[in-house]
Short mmCIF file of C-alpha atoms in Angstrom, two decimals:
data_model
loop_
_atom_site.label_atom_id
_atom_site.label_comp_id
_atom_site.label_asym_id
_atom_site.label_seq_id
_atom_site.Cartn_x
_atom_site.Cartn_y
_atom_site.Cartn_z
CA UNK A 235 83.57 55.85 82.05
CA UNK A 236 83.46 51.93 80.60
CA UNK A 237 80.29 49.97 81.17
CA UNK A 238 82.63 46.58 81.77
CA UNK A 239 84.51 45.83 85.12
CA UNK A 240 87.92 45.43 83.11
CA UNK A 241 90.05 47.38 85.39
CA UNK A 242 92.05 45.37 87.80
CA UNK A 243 94.04 46.37 90.86
CA UNK A 244 96.26 43.96 92.27
CA UNK A 245 97.34 44.44 95.69
CA UNK A 246 99.71 42.17 97.47
CA UNK A 247 98.75 40.85 101.05
CA UNK A 248 100.87 42.34 103.80
CA UNK A 249 103.61 41.87 101.01
CA UNK A 250 106.98 42.21 103.13
CA UNK A 251 105.64 40.66 106.00
CA UNK A 252 103.98 37.76 103.81
CA UNK A 253 107.13 37.35 101.93
CA UNK A 254 109.11 36.79 105.30
CA UNK A 255 107.00 34.54 106.48
CA UNK A 256 107.07 32.14 103.29
CA UNK A 257 110.85 32.40 103.66
CA UNK A 258 111.29 31.61 107.58
CA UNK A 259 108.73 28.40 108.19
CA UNK A 260 109.53 29.51 112.11
CA UNK A 261 107.56 32.66 111.56
CA UNK A 262 104.48 31.43 109.82
CA UNK A 263 100.95 32.15 111.60
CA UNK A 264 102.98 34.39 114.01
CA UNK A 265 103.03 38.20 114.31
CA UNK A 266 105.72 39.68 111.98
CA UNK A 267 106.72 43.41 111.50
CA UNK A 268 108.88 44.58 109.03
CA UNK A 269 110.73 48.13 109.44
CA UNK A 270 113.60 50.12 110.78
CA UNK A 271 114.55 49.01 113.98
CA UNK A 272 116.18 51.98 115.19
CA UNK A 273 115.07 54.34 118.04
CA UNK A 274 113.38 56.40 114.85
CA UNK A 275 112.22 53.41 112.55
CA UNK A 276 108.79 53.00 111.22
CA UNK A 277 106.80 49.90 110.60
CA UNK A 278 106.91 49.40 106.73
CA UNK A 279 104.19 46.14 107.20
CA UNK A 280 102.98 44.20 109.39
CA UNK A 281 101.50 40.98 109.04
CA UNK A 282 97.71 40.20 109.45
CA UNK A 283 98.59 38.95 112.73
CA UNK A 284 100.65 41.79 114.29
CA UNK A 285 97.75 43.92 113.13
CA UNK A 286 95.41 41.97 115.73
CA UNK A 287 97.41 43.97 118.16
CA UNK A 288 96.92 46.97 116.54
CA UNK A 289 100.33 47.54 114.62
CA UNK A 290 99.79 49.31 111.24
CA UNK A 291 102.05 50.73 108.47
CA UNK A 292 103.55 54.03 108.92
CA UNK A 293 103.54 53.46 113.25
CA UNK A 294 106.55 54.41 115.05
CA UNK A 295 108.50 51.13 115.75
CA UNK A 296 108.65 52.07 119.27
CA UNK A 297 104.78 52.16 119.67
CA UNK A 298 104.61 48.78 117.76
CA UNK A 299 107.07 47.02 119.96
CA UNK A 300 104.78 48.35 123.11
CA UNK A 301 101.71 46.90 121.13
CA UNK A 302 102.96 43.34 120.03
CA UNK A 303 106.26 42.71 122.43
CA UNK A 304 106.50 39.51 121.30
CA UNK A 305 105.92 40.05 117.29
CA UNK A 306 109.27 39.33 115.26
CA UNK A 307 110.85 42.63 114.07
CA UNK A 308 112.70 42.15 111.17
CA UNK A 309 115.05 44.78 108.96
CA UNK A 310 113.50 45.00 105.23
CA UNK A 311 115.41 43.11 102.42
CA UNK A 312 114.27 44.93 99.46
CA UNK A 313 116.08 43.50 96.84
CA UNK A 314 114.16 40.17 97.89
CA UNK A 315 110.99 42.12 97.73
CA UNK A 316 111.91 43.52 94.26
CA UNK A 317 112.80 39.96 92.80
CA UNK A 318 109.41 38.84 93.85
CA UNK A 319 107.83 42.18 92.25
CA UNK A 320 109.25 41.67 89.29
CA UNK A 321 107.70 37.91 88.89
CA UNK A 322 104.51 39.54 89.80
CA UNK A 323 104.49 42.01 87.20
CA UNK A 324 105.60 39.91 84.53
CA UNK A 325 102.23 38.20 84.95
CA UNK A 326 100.21 41.32 85.05
CA UNK A 327 102.22 42.12 81.94
CA UNK A 328 101.20 38.91 80.19
CA UNK A 329 97.72 40.34 80.82
CA UNK A 330 97.88 43.44 79.03
CA UNK A 331 100.44 45.72 77.53
CA UNK A 332 98.68 48.53 80.12
CA UNK A 333 99.98 47.86 83.44
CA UNK A 334 100.52 50.73 86.03
CA UNK A 335 102.96 50.01 89.06
CA UNK A 336 102.09 52.04 91.98
CA UNK A 337 104.66 50.32 94.24
CA UNK A 338 106.33 46.95 94.45
CA UNK A 339 103.41 45.43 95.38
CA UNK A 340 100.36 46.93 94.14
CA UNK A 341 99.22 47.86 90.42
CA UNK A 342 96.51 48.71 88.23
CA UNK A 343 95.91 46.53 84.78
CA UNK A 344 93.64 47.50 81.73
CA UNK A 345 92.46 43.82 80.79
CA UNK A 346 90.19 45.16 78.06
CA UNK A 347 93.56 47.01 76.40
CA UNK A 348 95.27 43.42 76.30
CA UNK A 349 91.71 41.77 74.89
CA UNK A 350 92.10 39.53 78.46
CA UNK A 351 88.65 40.51 79.28
CA UNK A 352 85.51 42.29 77.68
CA UNK A 353 82.49 41.72 80.26
CA UNK A 354 81.95 40.77 83.73
CA UNK A 355 82.32 37.20 83.71
CA UNK A 356 85.57 37.46 81.25
CA UNK A 357 87.02 39.70 84.01
CA UNK A 358 86.09 37.53 86.68
CA UNK A 359 87.81 34.57 85.15
CA UNK A 360 91.05 36.76 84.46
CA UNK A 361 91.23 37.51 87.92
CA UNK A 362 90.93 34.33 89.34
CA UNK A 363 93.67 32.88 86.93
CA UNK A 364 95.81 35.80 88.10
CA UNK A 365 95.51 34.56 91.73
CA UNK A 366 96.24 31.39 90.80
CA UNK A 367 99.22 32.11 88.87
CA UNK A 368 101.01 34.41 91.39
CA UNK A 369 100.55 32.01 94.07
CA UNK A 370 101.95 29.31 91.62
CA UNK A 371 104.74 31.38 90.64
CA UNK A 372 105.73 33.21 94.21
CA UNK A 373 103.88 31.13 96.96
CA UNK A 374 102.27 34.29 98.25
CA UNK A 375 98.73 35.55 97.95
CA UNK A 376 96.89 39.11 96.43
CA UNK A 377 93.72 40.16 96.69
CA UNK A 378 91.85 41.40 93.16
CA UNK A 379 89.54 44.42 92.58
CA UNK A 380 87.56 44.57 89.34
CA UNK A 381 85.39 47.51 88.29
CA UNK A 382 84.80 50.00 85.54
CA UNK A 383 87.38 52.72 86.92
CA UNK A 384 90.47 52.98 89.20
CA UNK A 385 88.81 54.50 92.12
CA UNK A 386 86.57 51.56 92.15
CA UNK A 387 88.88 48.99 91.54
CA UNK A 388 91.12 50.18 94.44
CA UNK A 389 87.88 50.01 96.79
CA UNK A 390 87.04 46.41 95.49
CA UNK A 391 90.40 45.07 96.19
CA UNK A 392 90.56 46.54 99.57
CA UNK A 393 87.22 44.77 100.21
CA UNK A 394 88.76 41.37 99.38
CA UNK A 395 91.20 41.21 101.64
CA UNK A 396 93.12 39.04 102.36
CA UNK A 397 93.76 36.71 99.22
CA UNK A 398 90.17 37.31 97.60
CA UNK A 399 88.71 38.69 94.61
CA UNK A 400 85.62 41.11 94.47
CA UNK A 401 83.71 42.60 91.54
CA UNK A 402 81.56 45.56 91.44
CA UNK A 403 79.02 45.08 89.06
CA UNK A 404 78.34 48.23 86.67
CA UNK A 405 75.17 50.07 88.24
CA UNK A 406 75.94 49.26 91.41
CA UNK A 407 78.63 52.10 91.90
CA UNK A 408 76.53 54.94 93.62
CA UNK A 409 74.98 52.40 96.11
CA UNK A 410 78.37 51.12 97.17
CA UNK A 411 80.09 54.71 97.48
CA UNK A 412 77.08 56.41 99.35
CA UNK A 413 77.59 55.31 103.08
CA UNK A 414 81.21 55.03 102.66
CA UNK A 415 83.86 57.63 104.18
CA UNK A 416 84.84 60.85 102.95
CA UNK A 417 88.06 59.06 103.08
CA UNK A 418 87.60 56.51 100.65
CA UNK A 419 87.77 58.64 98.08
CA UNK A 420 91.50 59.47 96.33
CA UNK A 421 93.08 62.77 97.21
CA UNK A 422 91.00 62.91 100.60
CA UNK A 423 93.62 62.76 103.33
CA UNK A 424 93.46 63.72 107.18
CA UNK A 425 93.38 67.40 106.45
CA UNK A 426 90.63 67.42 103.78
CA UNK A 427 88.67 64.79 105.65
CA UNK A 428 88.65 66.87 109.06
CA UNK A 429 87.78 69.94 107.12
CA UNK A 430 84.68 68.21 105.47
CA UNK A 431 83.85 67.25 108.91
CA UNK A 432 83.57 70.48 110.56
CA UNK A 433 81.43 71.21 107.69
CA UNK A 434 79.09 68.20 108.56
CA UNK A 435 80.19 66.18 105.48
CA UNK A 436 81.38 62.60 106.50
CA UNK A 437 79.90 60.04 104.01
CA UNK A 438 80.39 60.60 100.50
CA UNK A 439 76.45 60.66 99.99
CA UNK A 440 76.60 63.56 102.04
CA UNK A 441 79.42 65.18 99.30
CA UNK A 442 76.94 64.55 96.65
CA UNK A 443 74.08 66.50 98.25
CA UNK A 444 76.56 69.10 99.09
CA UNK A 445 76.46 69.84 95.41
CA UNK A 446 79.51 70.91 93.49
CA UNK A 447 79.34 74.90 94.32
CA UNK A 448 79.85 74.23 98.17
CA UNK A 449 82.48 71.84 97.76
CA UNK A 450 84.47 74.19 95.28
CA UNK A 451 83.96 77.06 98.04
CA UNK A 452 85.28 74.64 100.89
CA UNK A 453 88.44 72.77 99.20
CA UNK A 454 89.15 75.02 96.29
CA UNK A 455 88.29 74.72 92.56
CA UNK A 456 89.90 71.82 91.29
CA UNK A 457 89.77 69.47 94.41
CA UNK A 458 85.86 70.24 94.46
CA UNK A 459 85.16 69.50 90.90
CA UNK A 460 86.65 66.24 91.08
CA UNK A 461 85.50 65.43 94.27
CA UNK A 462 82.05 65.88 93.24
CA UNK A 463 82.92 63.83 90.35
CA UNK A 464 84.27 60.88 92.23
CA UNK A 465 81.39 61.13 94.84
CA UNK A 466 78.95 60.20 91.47
CA UNK A 467 81.30 57.57 90.93
CA UNK A 468 82.80 59.04 87.92
CA UNK A 469 86.39 58.59 87.55
CA UNK A 470 87.70 58.98 83.76
CA UNK A 471 91.41 58.30 84.64
CA UNK A 472 92.96 55.94 82.20
CA UNK A 473 95.55 52.99 83.20
CA UNK A 474 98.94 54.72 82.80
CA UNK A 475 101.79 52.32 81.42
CA UNK A 476 104.56 54.20 82.00
CA UNK A 477 105.74 57.20 84.11
CA UNK A 478 108.66 59.28 83.39
CA UNK A 479 111.14 59.34 86.21
CA UNK A 480 111.52 63.05 87.45
CA UNK A 481 114.39 62.76 90.24
CA UNK A 482 116.92 60.08 91.67
CA UNK A 483 117.34 60.30 95.57
CA UNK A 484 118.50 58.29 98.53
CA UNK A 485 118.49 59.46 102.26
CA UNK A 486 119.06 58.05 105.64
CA UNK A 487 117.45 58.89 109.11
CA UNK A 488 120.14 58.40 112.07
CA UNK A 489 119.36 56.71 115.25
CA UNK A 490 121.45 59.58 117.14
CA UNK A 491 121.84 62.89 115.77
CA UNK A 492 125.05 63.47 114.04
CA UNK A 493 127.04 66.42 115.74
CA UNK A 494 130.57 65.85 114.17
CA UNK A 495 131.07 67.82 110.63
CA UNK A 496 133.72 65.84 109.48
CA UNK A 497 131.34 62.81 110.08
CA UNK A 498 128.33 64.69 108.49
CA UNK A 499 130.51 65.29 105.52
CA UNK A 500 131.37 61.54 104.89
CA UNK A 501 127.73 60.65 105.08
CA UNK A 502 126.88 62.98 102.31
CA UNK A 503 129.96 61.64 100.42
CA UNK A 504 128.22 57.73 101.07
CA UNK A 505 124.61 59.18 100.01
CA UNK A 506 126.03 60.65 97.03
CA UNK A 507 127.99 57.53 95.47
CA UNK A 508 124.59 55.53 96.50
CA UNK A 509 122.50 57.97 94.45
CA UNK A 510 124.88 57.58 91.45
CA UNK A 511 124.93 53.73 91.69
CA UNK A 512 120.90 53.95 91.40
CA UNK A 513 121.17 56.63 88.83
CA UNK A 514 123.57 54.69 86.34
CA UNK A 515 121.32 51.42 87.28
CA UNK A 516 118.63 53.28 85.60
CA UNK A 517 120.51 54.49 82.68
CA UNK A 518 120.32 58.07 83.64
CA UNK A 519 122.14 61.11 84.17
CA UNK A 520 121.38 64.47 85.73
CA UNK A 521 121.88 68.41 85.92
CA UNK A 522 120.79 69.28 89.40
CA UNK A 523 122.02 68.08 92.64
CA UNK A 524 120.02 68.32 95.77
CA UNK A 525 121.23 68.14 99.21
CA UNK A 526 118.34 67.73 101.68
CA UNK A 527 119.41 67.98 105.74
CA UNK A 528 116.68 67.51 108.52
CA UNK A 529 118.07 68.99 111.58
CA UNK A 530 117.90 68.26 115.35
CA UNK A 531 114.68 70.57 115.73
CA UNK A 532 113.01 68.80 112.55
CA UNK A 533 113.69 72.09 110.38
CA UNK A 534 114.42 70.69 106.81
CA UNK A 535 116.90 72.44 104.15
CA UNK A 536 117.41 72.03 100.94
CA UNK A 537 119.80 73.00 98.70
CA UNK A 538 120.22 72.79 94.92
CA UNK A 539 123.32 73.29 92.46
CA UNK A 540 122.74 73.17 88.47
CA UNK A 541 125.49 71.77 86.64
CA UNK A 542 126.24 72.98 83.10
CA UNK A 543 124.87 69.25 81.49
CA UNK A 544 124.01 66.33 82.74
CA UNK A 545 126.77 63.78 84.56
CA UNK A 546 126.36 60.15 86.24
CA UNK A 547 129.77 60.95 87.69
CA UNK A 548 130.32 60.29 91.17
CA UNK A 549 133.19 62.52 91.47
CA UNK A 550 131.10 65.48 90.25
CA UNK A 551 128.11 64.35 92.38
CA UNK A 552 129.90 64.30 95.35
CA UNK A 553 131.77 67.88 94.73
CA UNK A 554 128.46 69.45 94.35
CA UNK A 555 127.22 67.75 97.83
CA UNK A 556 130.18 69.09 99.47
CA UNK A 557 129.55 72.19 97.91
CA UNK A 558 125.88 72.73 98.80
CA UNK A 559 126.96 71.34 102.50
CA UNK A 560 129.32 74.22 103.17
CA UNK A 561 125.95 76.54 102.89
CA UNK A 562 123.94 74.44 105.75
CA UNK A 563 124.63 75.03 109.38
CA UNK A 564 124.52 71.72 111.14
CA UNK A 565 125.37 72.94 114.83
CA UNK A 566 123.00 71.08 117.00
CA UNK A 567 123.03 67.98 115.13
CA UNK A 568 121.49 66.37 112.19
CA UNK A 569 118.99 63.54 112.10
CA UNK A 570 118.16 62.97 108.29
CA UNK A 571 120.47 63.43 105.13
CA UNK A 572 119.54 63.09 101.45
CA UNK A 573 121.03 63.27 98.51
CA UNK A 574 119.28 63.63 94.81
CA UNK A 575 119.70 64.15 91.18
CA UNK A 576 116.90 65.68 88.92
CA UNK A 577 116.88 67.30 85.89
CA UNK A 578 117.28 63.94 84.46
CA UNK A 579 118.64 62.82 80.68
CA UNK A 580 119.74 59.55 79.00
CA UNK A 581 122.98 60.92 78.26
CA UNK A 582 126.04 62.53 79.88
CA UNK A 583 128.30 65.75 79.33
CA UNK A 584 131.50 64.47 79.60
CA UNK A 585 133.81 67.69 80.63
CA UNK A 586 132.43 68.66 83.76
CA UNK A 587 135.45 68.27 86.03
CA UNK A 588 136.01 72.20 85.40
CA UNK A 589 132.98 72.91 87.34
CA UNK A 590 135.02 72.02 90.37
CA UNK A 591 136.08 75.33 92.20
CA UNK A 592 139.36 74.59 93.30
CA UNK A 593 141.13 71.71 94.40
CA UNK A 594 138.96 69.19 96.33
CA UNK A 595 140.40 66.85 99.18
CA UNK A 596 138.76 63.82 99.47
CA UNK A 597 137.47 63.48 103.25
CA UNK A 598 138.21 59.79 103.13
CA UNK A 599 141.80 60.14 102.32
CA UNK A 600 142.05 63.40 104.33
CA UNK A 601 140.86 61.17 107.55
CA UNK A 602 143.12 58.34 106.72
CA UNK A 603 146.07 60.98 106.77
CA UNK A 604 145.25 62.23 110.37
CA UNK A 605 145.04 58.68 111.29
CA UNK A 606 148.81 58.06 110.02
CA UNK A 607 150.05 61.26 111.22
CA UNK A 608 149.03 60.73 114.71
CA UNK A 609 149.94 57.07 114.60
CA UNK A 610 146.72 55.93 115.67
CA UNK A 611 145.16 52.76 114.13
CA UNK A 612 141.68 52.62 113.53
CA UNK A 613 139.53 50.29 115.43
CA UNK A 614 138.43 47.02 114.11
CA UNK A 615 134.98 47.58 113.08
CA UNK A 616 131.92 44.96 114.09
CA UNK A 617 130.52 42.86 111.62
CA UNK A 618 126.88 43.92 111.31
CA UNK A 619 124.08 41.31 111.20
CA UNK A 620 120.81 43.11 110.62
CA UNK A 621 117.68 40.95 111.94
CA UNK A 622 115.83 38.79 109.30
CA UNK A 623 118.90 38.96 106.85
CA UNK A 624 120.07 35.82 105.29
CA UNK A 625 123.28 34.31 106.38
CA UNK A 626 125.15 30.89 105.33
CA UNK A 627 127.34 28.85 107.85
CA UNK A 628 129.88 26.33 106.43
CA UNK A 629 128.54 23.56 108.77
CA UNK A 630 124.76 24.67 109.05
CA UNK A 631 123.73 25.77 106.11
CA UNK A 632 121.33 28.69 105.41
CA UNK A 633 119.80 30.45 107.55
CA UNK A 634 118.69 33.95 108.65
CA UNK A 635 119.44 36.54 111.57
CA UNK A 636 117.54 36.23 114.88
CA UNK A 637 119.47 39.00 116.44
CA UNK A 638 122.85 40.20 117.22
CA UNK A 639 124.24 42.37 120.23
CA UNK A 640 127.55 42.09 122.82
CA UNK A 641 129.69 40.43 120.02
CA UNK A 642 127.15 37.74 119.44
CA UNK A 643 124.82 36.76 116.58
CA UNK A 644 121.85 34.34 116.92
CA UNK A 645 120.71 32.75 113.60
CA UNK A 646 117.92 30.09 112.84
CA UNK A 647 118.78 27.45 110.28
CA UNK A 648 116.16 26.77 108.01
CA UNK A 649 115.09 27.43 104.19
CA UNK A 650 111.67 28.15 102.70
CA UNK A 651 111.08 24.43 101.87
CA UNK A 652 111.05 23.67 105.33
CA UNK A 653 108.23 21.85 106.66
CA UNK A 654 108.78 23.57 110.39
CA UNK A 655 110.85 25.66 112.64
CA UNK A 656 114.74 25.29 111.95
CA UNK A 657 117.31 25.04 114.94
CA UNK A 658 118.82 28.07 116.48
CA UNK A 659 122.62 28.39 117.12
CA UNK A 660 124.62 31.31 118.46
CA UNK A 661 128.06 32.53 117.15
CA UNK A 662 130.68 35.15 117.74
CA UNK A 663 129.90 38.20 115.26
CA UNK A 664 133.30 37.50 113.88
CA UNK A 665 133.05 34.05 113.22
CA UNK A 666 134.70 33.00 110.08
CA UNK A 667 132.41 30.34 108.96
CA UNK A 668 129.36 32.52 109.05
CA UNK A 669 128.85 35.02 105.82
CA UNK A 670 125.90 37.18 104.25
CA UNK A 671 124.17 35.07 101.82
CA UNK A 672 121.47 35.82 99.35
CA UNK A 673 117.89 35.11 100.02
CA UNK A 674 116.69 31.69 98.38
CA UNK A 675 113.83 31.31 95.83
CA UNK A 676 110.12 31.13 97.57
CA UNK A 677 109.07 28.60 95.14
CA UNK A 678 111.50 26.23 93.17
CA UNK A 679 108.57 24.15 91.21
CA UNK A 680 108.96 24.12 87.76
CA UNK A 681 105.54 25.88 87.22
CA UNK A 682 106.80 28.90 89.12
CA UNK A 683 110.19 28.95 87.28
CA UNK A 684 108.24 28.90 84.08
CA UNK A 685 105.86 31.58 85.19
CA UNK A 686 108.65 34.02 86.77
CA UNK A 687 110.67 33.68 83.64
CA UNK A 688 108.79 33.57 80.96
CA UNK A 689 106.04 36.18 82.18
CA UNK A 690 103.15 33.36 80.71
CA UNK A 691 100.12 32.34 83.12
CA UNK A 692 100.52 29.20 83.99
CA UNK A 693 97.59 27.50 85.63
CA UNK A 694 98.16 24.58 87.99
CA UNK A 695 95.48 21.44 88.14
CA UNK A 696 93.50 21.77 91.22
CA UNK A 697 95.18 19.23 93.25
CA UNK A 698 98.72 20.71 92.58
CA UNK A 699 97.52 24.04 94.10
CA UNK A 700 97.99 24.99 97.60
CA UNK A 701 94.52 25.75 99.02
CA UNK A 702 93.96 29.69 100.07
CA UNK A 703 93.12 29.76 104.10
CA UNK A 704 90.84 32.30 103.48
CA UNK A 705 90.12 32.93 99.57
CA UNK A 706 87.34 34.86 98.81
CA UNK A 707 85.40 35.57 95.73
CA UNK A 708 82.32 38.02 95.64
CA UNK A 709 80.67 40.66 93.46
CA UNK A 710 78.96 41.88 96.55
CA UNK A 711 79.27 45.87 97.31
CA UNK A 712 82.15 46.76 99.48
CA UNK A 713 81.60 48.62 102.83
CA UNK A 714 84.54 50.86 104.50
CA UNK A 715 87.33 49.98 102.77
CA UNK A 716 90.58 52.26 103.29
CA UNK A 717 91.71 54.62 100.26
CA UNK A 718 95.29 55.51 99.10
CA UNK A 719 94.87 57.40 95.85
CA UNK A 720 97.02 56.30 92.91
CA UNK A 721 99.27 58.80 91.18
CA UNK A 722 99.18 60.59 87.95
CA UNK A 723 101.84 60.33 84.84
CA UNK A 724 102.56 60.13 81.17
CA UNK A 725 103.37 57.46 79.00
CA UNK A 726 100.81 55.09 77.36
CA UNK A 727 97.33 55.10 78.68
CA UNK A 728 94.10 53.07 78.42
CA UNK A 729 90.83 54.51 77.13
CA UNK A 730 88.48 55.68 80.21
#
């Protein structure tokens, strides 16, 4: 393990919710919850104001509404979050060629590999500069942890939240880890934590005291060895710059179980098309088509079919998914469907249509033909206006959906640059002057545009920076941070 704290962990603060607050002046300082709003939805992110009421990520949305009934509940805008993430990742790659993204809002960086830092002082300067540049480019805040290993850098960033920087000095690692919960260590989830607790082990110090042999007996050979090493602050995992994509998939959970077999088939076809769009967007193709079905009783079935060669053809994927669905009993209802492609390659085999067994009839065309034969006209579909999504009105300009229902949609007209809340208007859902719109950028200043476009670090003079409300910089030992383990993968790596 290295002797200088040159591994950086960045975690954006309440990322989805903070992005929504930044783009909607009326929500700044208010409780905001982002996630699925249906009966089976879950919380993706809660703002710090919402967390005061006990709302947390992965919580059922119904429970969140009971805890914080007056919060703003918004549907995620993943395209918007992804665009901000790309700006942040560009800033990280300007620091080092070894950047390991864990999600849209979280990444490890090997500062030593990019010669951005070589000791504690240079690492601290790089971390402080990064936080300032993220704020300049995106208007958002991120917390930075610096340490000699990935595990400790992650712990440091948790301690730094929100909007701070914590550096763990070399030599202080054991003293820092000792009193912390066993759940702090990567790979220790609820089940392993409970197992260790029943054995009388609740802190990292107690893991070290138990000894390697006892841990192997309790949790198995591989996990026991790694757990003991981490309790001694030994983490040799390198920063991995790239990971090989193993599969591409999409899935939907339905608010109400689907019982109609024809509709189940139509949903599978729609998911297959979405999966292929994502596959093509990544420049990939695949040989194995996978269908996932979760039934009314929560039982989950997975079926797969391997083709003769890789494909990115939507017709081939649809046909394979339909054949897989034929083998699944959906009696009683379906609550989740998913379609995926694995066995990925960066080329396609063109002559795959012969694999279709017999004549395939597109279900959409079949349904349309049945409607024409019966003389029935399809009822007009009401336009959907997801809460929190962007709209534009020809008379009032840019705004976002506060809510909709009963043929009406309520819109607040405001932009990220507005100093205060905008005005609210209600329209018919079919109002021809109201249209969906793309999100507006959070920062339009020249410095922000330059940082986002070029990936160059831009440090604004102090008088031009927006002050952080609760910024903190520390090198003190952390206490009781939560732990989320990183993912392993291949590609360029840093030295331990």
